[in-house]
Coordinates of C-alpha atoms in Angstrom, one line a residue:
M1 CA 50.2 8.5 173.9
A2 CA 49.5 5.8 171.2
A3 CA 53.2 5.0 171.0
G4 CA 53.4 4.7 174.8
A5 CA 50.4 2.4 174.8
G6 CA 51.9 0.3 172.0
G7 CA 55.2 0.0 173.8
L8 CA 53.4 -1.2 176.9
A9 CA 51.4 -3.7 174.9
E10 CA 54.7 -5.0 173.3
R11 CA 56.2 -5.4 176.8
L12 CA 53.2 -7.2 178.0
A13 CA 53.3 -9.5 175.0
R14 CA 56.9 -10.5 175.8
T15 CA 55.9 -11.5 179.4
T16 CA 55.1 -15.1 180.2
P17 CA 51.7 -16.1 181.4
R18 CA 53.1 -16.5 184.9
E19 CA 54.5 -13.0 184.9
R20 CA 51.2 -11.6 183.6
L21 CA 49.4 -13.5 186.4
L22 CA 51.8 -12.1 189.0
L23 CA 51.4 -8.6 187.6
G24 CA 47.6 -8.9 187.7
S25 CA 47.8 -10.1 191.3
L26 CA 49.8 -7.1 192.2
V27 CA 47.3 -4.7 190.6
V28 CA 44.4 -6.4 192.4
A29 CA 46.3 -6.2 195.7
A30 CA 47.0 -2.5 195.1
I31 CA 43.3 -1.9 194.4
A32 CA 42.3 -3.9 197.5
Y33 CA 44.9 -2.2 199.7
A34 CA 43.9 1.4 198.9
P35 CA 40.6 1.3 200.9
V36 CA 42.4 -0.5 203.7
A37 CA 45.1 2.2 203.8
A38 CA 42.4 4.9 203.8
L39 CA 40.6 3.2 206.6
D40 CA 43.8 2.9 208.7
W41 CA 44.5 6.6 208.1
R42 CA 41.0 7.6 209.2
S43 CA 41.2 5.4 212.3
S44 CA 44.6 7.0 213.1
Q45 CA 43.2 10.5 212.7
E46 CA 40.2 9.6 214.9
A47 CA 42.5 8.1 217.6
R48 CA 44.6 11.3 217.5
Y49 CA 41.4 13.4 217.8
V50 CA 40.1 11.4 220.7
D51 CA 43.5 11.6 222.4
A52 CA 43.5 15.4 222.0
L53 CA 40.0 15.6 223.5
T54 CA 41.1 13.5 226.4
R55 CA 44.2 15.6 227.1
R56 CA 42.1 18.8 226.9
A57 CA 39.5 17.3 229.3
E58 CA 42.3 16.2 231.7
A59 CA 43.8 19.7 231.5
R60 CA 40.5 21.3 232.3
A61 CA 39.9 18.9 235.2
A62 CA 43.4 19.8 236.6
Q63 CA 42.7 23.5 236.2
S64 CA 39.3 23.2 237.9
Q65 CA 40.9 21.2 240.7
A66 CA 43.6 23.7 241.2
A67 CA 41.1 26.5 241.3
Q68 CA 39.0 24.6 243.9
L69 CA 42.1 24.1 246.0
A70 CA 42.8 27.8 245.9
R71 CA 39.2 28.6 246.9
D72 CA 39.4 26.1 249.7
A73 CA 42.6 27.6 250.9
Q74 CA 41.1 31.1 250.7
D75 CA 38.0 30.0 252.5
A76 CA 40.1 28.4 255.3
A77 CA 42.1 31.6 255.6
V78 CA 38.8 33.6 255.9
L79 CA 37.5 31.3 258.6
E80 CA 40.8 31.4 260.5
D81 CA 40.6 35.2 260.4
M82 CA 37.0 35.2 261.5
N83 CA 38.0 33.1 264.6
S84 CA 39.7 36.2 265.9
W85 CA 36.7 38.4 265.4
G86 CA 33.9 39.3 267.7
F87 CA 33.0 40.2 271.3
T88 CA 33.8 37.6 273.9
A89 CA 31.3 37.6 276.7
G90 CA 30.0 35.3 279.4
N91 CA 26.4 35.6 278.3
V92 CA 24.2 37.5 275.8
A93 CA 23.5 40.4 278.3
V94 CA 27.2 41.1 278.6
A95 CA 27.5 41.0 274.9
Q96 CA 24.7 43.5 274.5
V97 CA 26.4 46.0 276.8
A98 CA 29.7 45.6 274.9
L99 CA 28.0 46.1 271.5
E100 CA 26.0 49.1 272.7
Q101 CA 29.2 50.7 274.0
R102 CA 31.0 50.2 270.7
I103 CA 28.0 51.6 268.8
L104 CA 27.8 54.6 271.2
E105 CA 31.5 55.4 270.6
S106 CA 31.1 55.2 266.8
A107 CA 27.8 57.3 266.8
T108 CA 29.3 59.9 269.0
A109 CA 32.5 60.1 266.8
A110 CA 30.4 60.5 263.7
Q111 CA 28.2 63.2 265.3
L112 CA 24.9 61.4 264.9
T113 CA 22.2 63.3 266.7
N114 CA 19.2 62.1 268.6
F115 CA 20.3 58.5 268.2
R116 CA 18.8 55.5 269.9
I117 CA 20.4 52.0 270.1
T118 CA 18.3 48.8 270.4
T119 CA 20.0 45.4 270.6
D120 CA 18.6 42.0 270.0
T121 CA 18.0 39.6 272.9
E122 CA 19.2 36.5 271.1
L123 CA 22.1 35.5 268.9
Q124 CA 21.7 34.4 265.3
T125 CA 24.0 31.6 264.1
I126 CA 25.1 31.7 260.5
G127 CA 27.6 29.0 259.6
P128 CA 30.3 28.9 262.3
I129 CA 29.6 32.4 263.5
S130 CA 27.1 33.7 266.1
W131 CA 25.9 37.2 265.5
L132 CA 24.3 39.8 267.8
G133 CA 22.1 42.3 266.0
A134 CA 21.3 45.9 266.8
D135 CA 19.4 48.9 265.3
V136 CA 20.6 52.4 265.4
Q137 CA 18.1 55.2 264.8
A138 CA 19.2 58.8 264.4
D139 CA 18.4 62.1 262.7
L140 CA 19.0 61.8 259.0
R141 CA 22.0 64.0 258.1
W142 CA 24.0 62.4 255.3
G143 CA 27.4 63.6 256.4
P144 CA 27.2 62.0 259.9
T145 CA 25.4 59.0 258.5
F146 CA 28.2 58.2 256.1
A147 CA 30.8 59.0 258.7
F148 CA 29.1 56.4 261.0
L149 CA 29.2 53.8 258.3
D150 CA 32.8 54.5 257.6
G151 CA 33.6 54.2 261.3
L152 CA 32.2 50.6 261.3
A153 CA 35.1 49.6 259.1
G154 CA 37.5 50.3 261.9
W155 CA 35.9 47.9 264.3
P156 CA 38.4 45.2 265.2
E157 CA 35.6 42.8 266.2
G158 CA 34.1 42.8 262.7
F159 CA 30.6 43.7 261.6
R160 CA 28.0 43.5 258.9
V161 CA 25.3 45.9 258.0
T162 CA 22.0 44.0 257.9
S163 CA 19.6 46.8 256.9
F164 CA 19.5 50.5 255.9
S165 CA 16.4 52.6 255.6
Y166 CA 15.4 56.2 256.0
E167 CA 12.2 58.4 256.2
L168 CA 12.2 61.9 254.8
V169 CA 10.3 64.8 256.3
N170 CA 9.5 68.3 255.1
V171 CA 12.5 70.5 255.8
P172 CA 11.9 74.3 256.5
M173 CA 13.5 76.7 254.0
I174 CA 14.7 78.9 256.9
T175 CA 16.7 77.4 259.7
P176 CA 15.5 78.6 263.1
L177 CA 17.9 80.4 265.4
G178 CA 19.6 78.2 267.9
T179 CA 19.8 75.2 265.5
P180 CA 23.2 73.5 265.6
S181 CA 25.5 74.3 262.7
G182 CA 25.1 72.2 259.6
P183 CA 22.1 71.4 257.5
P184 CA 18.9 70.5 259.4
A185 CA 17.8 66.9 259.8
S186 CA 15.7 65.8 256.8
G187 CA 14.2 62.8 258.5
R188 CA 15.2 59.7 260.4
V189 CA 17.6 56.9 259.4
T190 CA 17.7 53.3 260.7
I191 CA 20.8 51.2 260.3
G192 CA 20.8 47.5 261.2
I193 CA 24.2 46.2 262.5
A194 CA 25.3 42.7 263.5
A195 CA 28.6 41.8 265.3
P196 CA 30.1 38.4 265.9
V197 CA 29.9 37.2 269.5
E198 CA 31.6 34.3 271.2
I199 CA 30.0 33.2 274.5
A200 CA 32.6 31.9 276.9
D201 CA 32.1 29.8 280.1
A202 CA 33.4 30.8 283.5
S203 CA 36.9 29.6 282.7
G204 CA 37.1 31.8 279.6
A205 CA 36.8 29.0 277.1
P206 CA 34.2 29.2 274.3
A207 CA 30.9 27.7 275.4

């Protein structure tokens, strides 16, 4: 190490003052440039980081927009399908009769017993659809009750169940003679139903 330092000192001794001045300037420039280079590297890295964040934000925005477009298309398809739903009638009274007839058919097919149908006298509008509600009360036998609910799914007019409640009563341990086959009624069940209705004028066009 001493020999190396001595050789460097000898080489420096042989340089001219102008050469030593130029060499010193180069050293000072190198020392001054190092922080600048580090700053440029940091700025470059920050720019790349910001650019990456921007691209990620743009990708997320594009993904969100695509998902929204898909939801809009699906909603439009649902609304288009809903336009083909419902009972078409000239007035609410006619719609009541049509709905009662449909419920009667479903209740009879499901073997509900002692059932009673009560329809609303006014329509309820939810969004673009007008609904006519009805309540079905019957003996509580779980088999026919579930069969009735399953039968609603086959309605081409569409439907929604608005309420479901039941009241239990004491059931005798021994079934009296003459009772219809199957378990005895254990109470009463009330099922709320609503069906879409479109009121048309005399020409048949929607009112």
